């Protein structure tokens, strides 16, 4: 039965209001009134609540001062370190280093790379593949299937022509040195066969295998490059860029180019995924890796190859979305370092000065000799050339006629027509790789194909510019054409890798699948 006493009904109503309006305050009553100064009782009703709290008197012999001191210290700490205050730089640096180290492992270890693949979304192609399938006429140049066959044909044509021109340009020097006139041609033919085997094997592998093994390939390339600093290293004309492994001699820098083409796309893709508008530090990982590659090659004093690797890495960083302001800083640093490397080497400085200044009588028999005779060869070739095998500069006038300056012999024997055919072949290689890269839905594949195109076409442009005198002599061979086993084998292997990646495209896969024939 409800009570009719107004006073008791008011007290019960007040208790009900307390339990309804202040449930958290009632739970916290047992924690002491000192911890909640803001809820200190004021008036008659709060005083009643305070009287119902359990007493927290100090024990005998104890003092309440330590408790008040702890409470005051807690309050000071709360005022000194408010919530949301950013951490200090010393606290951020270990976390940043840890994140970057985890990013390195994600881009090197195969299992971690496979985990990253699952979180990578397909990208929208620049050119819609559905609009190029049934193209005719000039539009057929954008067809993936046409680019696939054209790329393969251009590589095979340059390889065959290179073997012929190596024989033609080296026969006189072989006879004069007491060797068989066929010795250099047979060696080049052997390297062609090995390179074609590597090309076929690389084209049979699945494209995702290159992504997953790119970190391991990069580590192997570093190991081979370090061998040049060991007793196995071979010095040739001032560059220690070869390794004598007993049965053969190899140039590890050529393998480094392939490793950079395979790893840098993965590095920049991961960096792009983890960077934000305000934090671009993930790009530090691919930049540091590129610096290590260039530094290892530069230990052998091979500045020409180092420049090719640097260009490949910079293009990959550009396609990977690295901030443009970073390129300005990197460009300034590279320019300063290049100037220092040129100035501290009398041989490099003499080559640079001879390329951009007039040569006197003494220099015409020294640093300018090779460039001058290369121009003589191109000038004497005319439009149609003097005929295959009829070069005069290859009679021990032009040094390295079968290697770095083979384009001069092509221009002399085959004339302007032969030289322009070589240029067209490299243009087709670059065009085909770029077209398929723009139609790919896989960002890694797209950047990797462009990197291979930059390697092959960029190196050919540098070689041609050296021969015609626009760049100083730097010892960069022409891909597929110049004599040399390491360069030819690695270029053919890179072509096989590109073919494997091209087969990921739907039109090419359906046309090249034996089950569909």
Short mmCIF file of C-alpha atoms in Angstrom, two decimals:
data_model
loop_
_atom_site.label_atom_id
_atom_site.label_comp_id
_atom_site.label_asym_id
_atom_site.label_seq_id
_atom_site.Cartn_x
_atom_site.Cartn_y
_atom_site.Cartn_z
CA UNK A 1 0.00 0.00 0.00
CA UNK A 2 1.42 3.37 -0.96
CA UNK A 3 2.37 5.76 1.77
CA UNK A 4 0.23 8.87 2.19
CA UNK A 5 2.88 10.86 4.05
CA UNK A 6 3.93 13.72 1.75
CA UNK A 7 7.39 13.95 3.34
CA UNK A 8 8.21 10.27 2.78
CA UNK A 9 6.87 10.42 -0.77
CA UNK A 10 9.23 13.35 -1.47
CA UNK A 11 12.27 11.53 -0.08
CA UNK A 12 11.46 8.42 -2.18
CA UNK A 13 10.99 10.62 -5.27
CA UNK A 14 14.36 12.25 -4.64
CA UNK A 15 16.11 8.88 -4.36
CA UNK A 16 14.45 7.71 -7.57
CA UNK A 17 15.66 10.84 -9.37
CA UNK A 18 19.20 10.27 -8.17
CA UNK A 19 19.28 6.66 -9.40
CA UNK A 20 17.81 7.72 -12.73
CA UNK A 21 19.69 10.90 -13.53
CA UNK A 22 23.09 10.14 -12.00
CA UNK A 23 23.72 6.40 -12.32
CA UNK A 24 27.45 6.79 -13.07
CA UNK A 25 27.92 9.19 -10.18
CA UNK A 26 26.36 6.67 -7.79
CA UNK A 27 28.75 3.92 -9.05
CA UNK A 28 31.72 6.20 -8.57
CA UNK A 29 30.80 7.13 -4.99
CA UNK A 30 32.93 4.30 -3.62
CA UNK A 31 36.08 5.79 -5.31
CA UNK A 32 36.25 8.76 -2.99
CA UNK A 33 35.08 12.32 -3.15
CA UNK A 34 38.63 13.64 -3.55
CA UNK A 35 38.91 12.21 -7.08
CA UNK A 36 35.80 14.09 -8.26
CA UNK A 37 36.23 17.64 -7.11
CA UNK A 38 33.88 18.81 -9.82
CA UNK A 39 31.10 16.74 -8.25
CA UNK A 40 31.68 18.05 -4.72
CA UNK A 41 28.40 18.36 -2.76
CA UNK A 42 26.76 21.80 -2.66
CA UNK A 43 23.49 22.22 -0.79
CA UNK A 44 21.35 19.91 1.22
CA UNK A 45 20.68 17.15 -1.31
CA UNK A 46 24.32 16.57 -2.37
CA UNK A 47 25.27 16.64 1.28
CA UNK A 48 22.94 13.69 1.86
CA UNK A 49 24.67 11.74 -0.91
CA UNK A 50 28.03 12.53 0.55
CA UNK A 51 26.91 11.30 3.94
CA UNK A 52 25.97 7.93 2.46
CA UNK A 53 29.45 7.37 0.93
CA UNK A 54 31.61 4.88 2.79
CA UNK A 55 34.21 6.53 4.95
CA UNK A 56 37.84 6.41 3.67
CA UNK A 57 39.64 7.51 6.79
CA UNK A 58 43.34 6.72 6.96
CA UNK A 59 44.41 3.92 9.22
CA UNK A 60 46.07 4.53 12.57
CA UNK A 61 49.49 6.08 12.16
CA UNK A 62 48.87 6.80 8.47
CA UNK A 63 48.45 10.19 6.94
CA UNK A 64 46.19 11.48 4.23
CA UNK A 65 48.98 13.59 2.73
CA UNK A 66 50.34 10.89 0.34
CA UNK A 67 46.88 10.40 -1.14
CA UNK A 68 46.43 14.12 -1.70
CA UNK A 69 49.95 14.32 -3.17
CA UNK A 70 49.18 11.53 -5.64
CA UNK A 71 45.94 13.21 -6.61
CA UNK A 72 47.70 16.51 -7.19
CA UNK A 73 50.43 14.85 -9.27
CA UNK A 74 47.79 13.12 -11.38
CA UNK A 75 46.06 16.42 -11.97
CA UNK A 76 49.32 18.08 -12.97
CA UNK A 77 50.10 15.25 -15.39
CA UNK A 78 46.69 15.58 -16.96
CA UNK A 79 47.21 19.28 -17.43
CA UNK A 80 50.79 18.80 -18.73
CA UNK A 81 49.91 16.09 -21.30
CA UNK A 82 46.45 16.79 -22.67
CA UNK A 83 44.80 14.21 -24.87
CA UNK A 84 45.58 14.50 -28.59
CA UNK A 85 49.01 16.05 -28.12
CA UNK A 86 51.38 14.72 -30.85
CA UNK A 87 54.27 12.56 -29.76
CA UNK A 88 57.80 13.83 -29.77
CA UNK A 89 60.13 13.30 -32.72
CA UNK A 90 62.23 10.85 -30.73
CA UNK A 91 59.12 8.73 -30.18
CA UNK A 92 58.15 8.86 -33.86
CA UNK A 93 61.52 7.92 -35.32
CA UNK A 94 61.54 4.30 -34.03
CA UNK A 95 58.01 3.81 -35.34
CA UNK A 96 58.96 5.26 -38.72
CA UNK A 97 62.04 3.08 -38.97
CA UNK A 98 59.97 0.04 -38.00
CA UNK A 99 57.36 0.79 -40.68
CA UNK A 100 60.02 1.29 -43.34
CA UNK A 101 61.75 -1.93 -42.32
CA UNK A 102 58.46 -3.81 -42.56
CA UNK A 103 57.97 -2.26 -45.99
CA UNK A 104 61.40 -3.53 -47.05
CA UNK A 105 60.46 -7.05 -45.97
CA UNK A 106 57.11 -6.78 -47.76
CA UNK A 107 58.95 -5.97 -50.99
CA UNK A 108 61.76 -8.54 -50.70
CA UNK A 109 60.46 -11.72 -49.06
CA UNK A 110 58.37 -13.86 -51.46
CA UNK A 111 55.75 -14.82 -48.85
CA UNK A 112 55.24 -11.20 -47.84
CA UNK A 113 54.98 -10.20 -51.50
CA UNK A 114 52.25 -12.80 -52.02
CA UNK A 115 50.34 -11.29 -49.09
CA UNK A 116 50.69 -7.82 -50.62
CA UNK A 117 49.32 -9.14 -53.93
CA UNK A 118 46.04 -10.05 -52.26
CA UNK A 119 45.51 -6.47 -51.11
CA UNK A 120 46.46 -4.87 -54.44
CA UNK A 121 43.47 -3.84 -56.51
CA UNK A 122 43.44 -3.80 -60.30
CA UNK A 123 44.04 -0.42 -61.89
CA UNK A 124 42.08 1.18 -64.69
CA UNK A 125 44.03 0.94 -67.98
CA UNK A 126 44.83 4.15 -69.80
CA UNK A 127 43.76 2.60 -73.11
CA UNK A 128 40.66 0.43 -73.02
CA UNK A 129 41.64 -2.99 -74.50
CA UNK A 130 38.11 -3.52 -75.81
CA UNK A 131 38.58 -0.65 -78.28
CA UNK A 132 41.74 -2.11 -79.86
CA UNK A 133 40.76 -5.70 -80.50
CA UNK A 134 39.19 -5.32 -83.97
CA UNK A 135 41.26 -2.31 -85.06
CA UNK A 136 42.27 -2.03 -88.73
CA UNK A 137 44.64 0.17 -90.65
CA UNK A 138 46.73 2.61 -88.68
CA UNK A 139 44.72 1.85 -85.54
CA UNK A 140 46.11 -1.67 -85.63
CA UNK A 141 49.33 -0.23 -84.16
CA UNK A 142 47.56 -0.18 -80.79
CA UNK A 143 46.39 -3.77 -81.01
CA UNK A 144 47.95 -5.92 -78.24
CA UNK A 145 48.28 -8.93 -80.51
CA UNK A 146 49.99 -6.88 -83.24
CA UNK A 147 52.36 -5.35 -80.66
CA UNK A 148 53.16 -8.80 -79.29
CA UNK A 149 54.24 -10.20 -82.65
CA UNK A 150 55.95 -6.98 -83.72
CA UNK A 151 58.01 -6.88 -80.53
CA UNK A 152 59.16 -10.46 -80.97
CA UNK A 153 60.00 -9.87 -84.64
CA UNK A 154 62.02 -6.72 -83.91
CA UNK A 155 64.05 -8.48 -81.21
CA UNK A 156 64.83 -11.41 -83.48
CA UNK A 157 65.75 -9.12 -86.37
CA UNK A 158 68.18 -7.08 -84.27
CA UNK A 159 69.75 -10.23 -82.82
CA UNK A 160 70.34 -11.75 -86.25
CA UNK A 161 71.61 -8.49 -87.74
CA UNK A 162 73.89 -8.02 -84.75
CA UNK A 163 75.53 -11.40 -85.30
CA UNK A 164 76.15 -10.57 -88.96
CA UNK A 165 77.57 -7.12 -88.20
CA UNK A 166 79.80 -8.43 -85.40
CA UNK A 167 81.39 -10.82 -87.90
CA UNK A 168 81.78 -8.11 -90.52
CA UNK A 169 83.30 -5.55 -88.13
CA UNK A 170 85.67 -7.94 -86.35
CA UNK A 171 87.10 -10.07 -89.14
CA UNK A 172 90.03 -7.73 -89.92
CA UNK A 173 91.04 -7.19 -86.30
CA UNK A 174 90.93 -10.96 -85.70
CA UNK A 175 93.23 -11.65 -88.63
CA UNK A 176 95.67 -8.91 -87.62
CA UNK A 177 95.91 -10.34 -84.10
CA UNK A 178 96.56 -13.88 -85.36
CA UNK A 179 93.11 -15.28 -84.61
CA UNK A 180 90.64 -17.01 -86.83
CA UNK A 181 88.45 -14.55 -88.78
CA UNK A 182 85.44 -16.47 -87.48
CA UNK A 183 86.42 -16.40 -83.79
CA UNK A 184 84.35 -13.37 -82.77
CA UNK A 185 81.41 -14.45 -84.93
CA UNK A 186 81.38 -17.94 -83.40
CA UNK A 187 81.54 -16.46 -79.91
CA UNK A 188 78.67 -14.11 -80.69
CA UNK A 189 76.68 -17.00 -82.17
CA UNK A 190 77.21 -19.02 -79.01
CA UNK A 191 75.95 -16.13 -76.91
CA UNK A 192 72.95 -15.79 -79.23
CA UNK A 193 71.98 -19.42 -78.67
CA UNK A 194 72.35 -19.10 -74.89
CA UNK A 195 70.36 -15.88 -74.91
CA UNK A 196 67.57 -17.41 -76.97
CA UNK A 197 67.35 -20.33 -74.52
CA UNK A 198 67.09 -17.84 -71.64
CA UNK A 199 64.50 -15.86 -73.61
CA UNK A 200 62.36 -18.95 -74.19
CA UNK A 201 62.63 -20.02 -70.55
CA UNK A 202 61.76 -16.56 -69.27
CA UNK A 203 58.74 -16.36 -71.57
CA UNK A 204 57.40 -19.69 -70.24
CA UNK A 205 57.33 -18.56 -66.62
CA UNK A 206 54.14 -17.06 -65.25
CA UNK A 207 54.25 -13.31 -64.85
CA UNK A 208 53.38 -13.33 -61.09
CA UNK A 209 56.55 -15.37 -60.46
CA UNK A 210 58.70 -12.37 -61.40
CA UNK A 211 56.87 -10.16 -58.93
CA UNK A 212 57.28 -12.66 -56.09
CA UNK A 213 60.95 -13.38 -56.82
CA UNK A 214 61.98 -9.81 -57.66
CA UNK A 215 63.42 -9.20 -54.19
CA UNK A 216 65.50 -12.37 -54.31
CA UNK A 217 66.72 -11.48 -57.81
CA UNK A 218 67.78 -8.05 -56.55
CA UNK A 219 69.74 -9.58 -53.67
CA UNK A 220 71.48 -11.97 -56.08
CA UNK A 221 72.39 -9.04 -58.32
CA UNK A 222 73.93 -7.24 -55.34
CA UNK A 223 75.95 -10.33 -54.51
CA UNK A 224 77.27 -10.68 -58.07
CA UNK A 225 78.15 -6.99 -58.18
CA UNK A 226 80.11 -7.27 -54.93
CA UNK A 227 82.20 -10.04 -56.52
CA UNK A 228 83.80 -7.40 -58.74
CA UNK A 229 85.55 -6.08 -55.63
CA UNK A 230 86.89 -9.55 -54.79
CA UNK A 231 89.92 -11.31 -56.34
CA UNK A 232 87.51 -12.62 -58.99
CA UNK A 233 87.05 -9.10 -60.37
CA UNK A 234 88.54 -8.31 -63.77
CA UNK A 235 89.74 -4.84 -64.74
CA UNK A 236 89.36 -3.77 -68.36
CA UNK A 237 90.29 -0.29 -69.58
CA UNK A 238 89.99 1.20 -66.11
CA UNK A 239 86.62 -0.39 -65.20
CA UNK A 240 86.37 -3.29 -62.77
CA UNK A 241 83.01 -4.48 -63.97
CA UNK A 242 83.63 -8.11 -64.84
CA UNK A 243 83.84 -11.32 -62.81
CA UNK A 244 85.92 -14.31 -63.87
CA UNK A 245 84.07 -17.46 -62.80
CA UNK A 246 86.51 -19.84 -64.43
CA UNK A 247 84.46 -21.25 -67.30
CA UNK A 248 83.16 -17.82 -68.35
CA UNK A 249 83.42 -14.11 -67.60
CA UNK A 250 80.28 -12.09 -66.88
CA UNK A 251 79.40 -8.45 -66.31
CA UNK A 252 77.14 -8.30 -63.22
CA UNK A 253 75.93 -4.77 -64.05
CA UNK A 254 73.87 -6.18 -66.93
CA UNK A 255 72.10 -8.51 -64.51
CA UNK A 256 71.61 -5.52 -62.20
CA UNK A 257 69.61 -3.77 -64.94
CA UNK A 258 67.19 -6.68 -65.16
CA UNK A 259 66.89 -6.84 -61.35
CA UNK A 260 66.07 -3.12 -61.18
CA UNK A 261 63.43 -3.51 -63.93
CA UNK A 262 61.77 -6.29 -61.92
CA UNK A 263 62.01 -4.88 -58.37
CA UNK A 264 61.54 -1.11 -58.76
CA UNK A 265 57.93 -1.47 -60.05
CA UNK A 266 57.06 -3.53 -56.97
CA UNK A 267 58.81 -1.07 -54.67
CA UNK A 268 56.98 1.96 -56.04
CA UNK A 269 53.60 0.18 -56.09
CA UNK A 270 53.90 -0.68 -52.39
CA UNK A 271 55.13 2.84 -51.63
CA UNK A 272 52.17 4.35 -53.48
CA UNK A 273 49.73 2.19 -51.52
CA UNK A 274 51.17 3.23 -48.15
CA UNK A 275 51.79 6.91 -48.79
CA UNK A 276 49.26 9.64 -48.04
CA UNK A 277 48.82 13.24 -49.08
CA UNK A 278 50.86 14.38 -46.08
CA UNK A 279 53.26 11.46 -45.68
CA UNK A 280 55.41 10.36 -48.63
CA UNK A 281 58.08 8.65 -46.55
CA UNK A 282 57.26 5.16 -47.96
CA UNK A 283 58.99 6.27 -51.18
CA UNK A 284 62.25 6.35 -49.21
CA UNK A 285 62.50 2.54 -49.52
CA UNK A 286 62.70 2.33 -53.36
CA UNK A 287 64.95 5.41 -53.41
CA UNK A 288 67.39 3.84 -50.96
CA UNK A 289 67.36 0.56 -52.90
CA UNK A 290 68.09 2.44 -56.13
CA UNK A 291 70.96 4.30 -54.47
CA UNK A 292 72.46 1.00 -53.30
CA UNK A 293 72.26 -0.42 -56.85
CA UNK A 294 73.94 2.64 -58.34
CA UNK A 295 76.60 2.71 -55.62
CA UNK A 296 77.51 -0.94 -56.16
CA UNK A 297 77.87 -0.43 -59.91
CA UNK A 298 79.87 2.75 -59.36
CA UNK A 299 82.38 0.81 -57.27
CA UNK A 300 83.53 -0.65 -60.58
CA UNK A 301 83.88 2.87 -62.06
CA UNK A 302 81.29 2.13 -64.77
CA UNK A 303 79.51 5.48 -65.00
CA UNK A 304 77.74 4.72 -68.30
CA UNK A 305 75.95 1.64 -66.97
CA UNK A 306 75.23 3.50 -63.74
CA UNK A 307 73.46 6.21 -65.71
CA UNK A 308 71.24 3.64 -67.46
CA UNK A 309 70.24 2.08 -64.11
CA UNK A 310 69.52 5.51 -62.66
CA UNK A 311 67.26 6.42 -65.58
CA UNK A 312 65.31 3.16 -65.20
CA UNK A 313 64.79 3.83 -61.50
CA UNK A 314 63.74 7.45 -61.99
CA UNK A 315 61.14 6.51 -64.62
CA UNK A 316 59.74 3.84 -62.28
CA UNK A 317 59.51 6.39 -59.46
CA UNK A 318 57.79 8.85 -61.78
CA UNK A 319 55.19 6.29 -62.85
CA UNK A 320 54.77 5.23 -59.22
CA UNK A 321 53.52 8.66 -58.18
CA UNK A 322 56.50 10.01 -56.26
CA UNK A 323 56.06 13.74 -55.47
CA UNK A 324 57.46 16.03 -58.13
CA UNK A 325 59.31 18.08 -55.53
CA UNK A 326 61.39 15.04 -54.65
CA UNK A 327 62.58 14.82 -58.25
CA UNK A 328 63.98 18.32 -58.01
CA UNK A 329 65.98 17.38 -54.93
CA UNK A 330 67.18 14.12 -56.49
CA UNK A 331 68.10 15.90 -59.72
CA UNK A 332 70.22 18.42 -57.87
CA UNK A 333 71.97 15.70 -55.88
CA UNK A 334 72.62 13.59 -58.99
CA UNK A 335 74.00 16.61 -60.88
CA UNK A 336 76.39 17.45 -58.05
CA UNK A 337 77.57 13.85 -57.69
CA UNK A 338 78.01 13.46 -61.45
CA UNK A 339 80.08 16.65 -61.57
CA UNK A 340 82.27 15.45 -58.71
CA UNK A 341 82.79 12.03 -60.35
CA UNK A 342 83.73 13.67 -63.66
CA UNK A 343 86.11 16.19 -62.13
CA UNK A 344 87.93 13.71 -59.91
CA UNK A 345 88.70 11.43 -62.89
CA UNK A 346 91.07 12.92 -65.51
CA UNK A 347 89.94 10.34 -68.09
CA UNK A 348 86.25 11.21 -67.70
CA UNK A 349 86.96 14.93 -67.70
CA UNK A 350 88.99 14.64 -70.90
CA UNK A 351 86.16 12.71 -72.61
CA UNK A 352 83.55 15.27 -71.62
CA UNK A 353 85.69 18.18 -72.78
CA UNK A 354 86.51 16.48 -76.08
CA UNK A 355 82.79 15.90 -76.78
CA UNK A 356 81.76 19.52 -76.33
CA UNK A 357 84.88 21.43 -77.33
CA UNK A 358 87.00 21.50 -80.47
CA UNK A 359 89.86 19.02 -80.55
CA UNK A 360 93.43 20.13 -81.19
CA UNK A 361 96.08 18.09 -82.99
CA UNK A 362 97.17 16.28 -79.86
CA UNK A 363 93.61 15.34 -78.85
CA UNK A 364 92.82 14.05 -82.34
CA UNK A 365 95.28 11.25 -81.67
CA UNK A 366 94.05 10.77 -78.09
CA UNK A 367 90.66 11.29 -76.51
CA UNK A 368 89.00 12.53 -79.74
CA UNK A 369 90.36 9.72 -81.92
CA UNK A 370 87.48 7.28 -81.48
CA UNK A 371 84.72 9.86 -81.94
CA UNK A 372 86.35 11.35 -85.04
CA UNK A 373 86.72 8.00 -86.80
CA UNK A 374 83.13 7.10 -85.93
CA UNK A 375 82.02 10.24 -87.76
CA UNK A 376 84.29 9.35 -90.67
CA UNK A 377 82.53 5.99 -90.93
CA UNK A 378 79.06 7.51 -90.91
CA UNK A 379 80.06 10.17 -93.45
CA UNK A 380 81.59 7.69 -95.87
CA UNK A 381 78.49 5.45 -95.77
CA UNK A 382 76.24 7.90 -97.57
CA UNK A 383 72.67 6.91 -98.31
CA UNK A 384 73.05 3.23 -99.30
CA UNK A 385 76.45 2.45 -97.75
CA UNK A 386 79.66 1.04 -99.19
CA UNK A 387 78.37 -2.51 -99.02
CA UNK A 388 78.34 -5.26 -96.41
CA UNK A 389 81.91 -6.16 -95.48
CA UNK A 390 83.48 -3.22 -97.34
CA UNK A 391 84.05 -0.90 -94.38
CA UNK A 392 87.38 0.92 -94.29
CA UNK A 393 87.25 2.07 -90.68
CA UNK A 394 87.19 -1.49 -89.40
CA UNK A 395 90.76 -1.90 -90.67
CA UNK A 396 91.99 -1.09 -87.16
CA UNK A 397 91.16 2.60 -87.51
CA UNK A 398 88.06 2.64 -85.33
CA UNK A 399 88.60 1.07 -81.86
CA UNK A 400 85.85 -1.20 -80.53
CA UNK A 401 84.25 -1.33 -83.97
CA UNK A 402 82.45 -4.58 -83.16
CA UNK A 403 81.30 -3.47 -79.72
CA UNK A 404 80.34 0.03 -78.54
CA UNK A 405 80.82 1.63 -81.99
CA UNK A 406 79.14 -1.01 -84.14
CA UNK A 407 76.48 1.52 -85.16
CA UNK A 408 79.21 3.47 -87.01
CA UNK A 409 80.11 0.36 -89.02
CA UNK A 410 76.41 -0.24 -89.79
CA UNK A 411 76.12 3.33 -91.03
CA UNK A 412 79.22 2.90 -93.20
CA UNK A 413 78.40 -0.46 -94.76
CA UNK A 414 74.61 -0.18 -94.94
CA UNK A 415 74.38 3.60 -95.15
CA UNK A 416 71.58 5.82 -93.95
CA UNK A 417 69.04 3.14 -94.89
CA UNK A 418 70.59 0.56 -92.60
CA UNK A 419 71.01 3.06 -89.76
CA UNK A 420 67.40 4.21 -89.97
CA UNK A 421 66.17 0.60 -90.01
CA UNK A 422 68.00 0.02 -86.72
CA UNK A 423 66.38 3.12 -85.26
CA UNK A 424 62.93 2.01 -86.45
CA UNK A 425 63.37 -1.40 -84.81
CA UNK A 426 64.08 0.20 -81.44
CA UNK A 427 61.15 2.58 -81.90
CA UNK A 428 58.87 -0.40 -82.55
CA UNK A 429 60.17 -2.16 -79.43
CA UNK A 430 59.47 0.89 -77.29
CA UNK A 431 56.06 1.49 -78.90
CA UNK A 432 54.88 -2.10 -78.45
CA UNK A 433 55.96 -2.28 -74.81
CA UNK A 434 54.37 1.09 -74.04
CA UNK A 435 51.06 0.22 -75.77
CA UNK A 436 50.61 -3.02 -73.87
CA UNK A 437 51.66 -1.32 -70.63
CA UNK A 438 48.95 1.32 -71.12
CA UNK A 439 46.34 -1.40 -71.65
CA UNK A 440 47.34 -3.51 -68.65
CA UNK A 441 45.12 -3.68 -65.56
CA UNK A 442 48.04 -4.75 -63.37
CA UNK A 443 50.06 -1.75 -62.22
CA UNK A 444 53.18 -3.81 -61.54
CA UNK A 445 53.13 -5.28 -65.04
CA UNK A 446 52.57 -1.85 -66.56
CA UNK A 447 55.55 -0.25 -64.80
CA UNK A 448 57.76 -3.30 -65.41
CA UNK A 449 57.11 -3.22 -69.18
CA UNK A 450 57.89 0.50 -69.31
CA UNK A 451 61.09 -0.11 -67.30
CA UNK A 452 62.25 -2.74 -69.79
CA UNK A 453 61.43 -0.35 -72.65
CA UNK A 454 63.45 2.41 -70.97
CA UNK A 455 66.38 0.02 -70.55
CA UNK A 456 66.48 -1.23 -74.14
CA UNK A 457 65.45 1.92 -76.00
CA UNK A 458 67.23 4.31 -73.65
CA UNK A 459 70.49 2.40 -73.89
CA UNK A 460 70.22 2.33 -77.69
CA UNK A 461 69.65 6.11 -77.75
CA UNK A 462 72.71 6.67 -75.54
CA UNK A 463 74.83 4.44 -77.78
CA UNK A 464 73.73 6.26 -80.94
CA UNK A 465 74.29 9.67 -79.35
CA UNK A 466 77.81 8.65 -78.36
CA UNK A 467 78.59 7.48 -81.90
CA UNK A 468 77.36 10.69 -83.54
CA UNK A 469 79.14 12.82 -80.94
CA UNK A 470 76.25 14.22 -78.89
CA UNK A 471 77.46 12.47 -75.72
CA UNK A 472 80.97 11.71 -74.49
CA UNK A 473 82.32 8.19 -74.91
CA UNK A 474 81.07 6.09 -71.99
CA UNK A 475 81.18 2.43 -73.09
CA UNK A 476 77.47 1.64 -73.40
CA UNK A 477 76.76 -1.19 -75.90
CA UNK A 478 73.84 -1.30 -78.30
CA UNK A 479 71.24 -3.86 -77.12
CA UNK A 480 70.98 -7.07 -79.21
CA UNK A 481 73.56 -5.78 -81.71
CA UNK A 482 76.92 -5.10 -80.03
CA UNK A 483 79.34 -7.91 -79.29
CA UNK A 484 79.32 -9.10 -75.70
CA UNK A 485 77.81 -12.08 -73.97
CA UNK A 486 76.45 -10.51 -70.78
CA UNK A 487 74.64 -7.70 -72.57
CA UNK A 488 73.13 -9.94 -75.26
CA UNK A 489 72.02 -12.68 -72.86
CA UNK A 490 70.44 -10.25 -70.39
CA UNK A 491 68.68 -8.28 -73.14
CA UNK A 492 67.20 -11.47 -74.57
CA UNK A 493 66.19 -12.56 -71.07
CA UNK A 494 64.48 -9.21 -70.55
CA UNK A 495 62.65 -9.73 -73.84
CA UNK A 496 61.45 -13.12 -72.57
CA UNK A 497 60.22 -11.50 -69.34
CA UNK A 498 58.33 -8.89 -71.38
CA UNK A 499 56.75 -11.62 -73.53
CA UNK A 500 55.60 -13.44 -70.39
CA UNK A 501 53.99 -10.26 -69.04
CA UNK A 502 52.38 -9.51 -72.40
CA UNK A 503 50.64 -12.88 -72.29
CA UNK A 504 48.62 -11.73 -69.30
CA UNK A 505 46.50 -9.64 -71.65
CA UNK A 506 43.27 -11.34 -72.68
CA UNK A 507 43.69 -10.98 -76.46
CA UNK A 508 47.28 -12.22 -76.44
CA UNK A 509 46.52 -15.09 -74.04
CA UNK A 510 43.62 -16.34 -76.13
CA UNK A 511 45.67 -16.15 -79.34
CA UNK A 512 48.84 -17.78 -77.99
CA UNK A 513 47.21 -20.52 -75.89
CA UNK A 514 47.83 -23.87 -77.62
CA UNK A 515 44.50 -25.20 -76.32
CA UNK A 516 42.65 -22.60 -78.38
CA UNK A 517 44.29 -23.61 -81.65
#
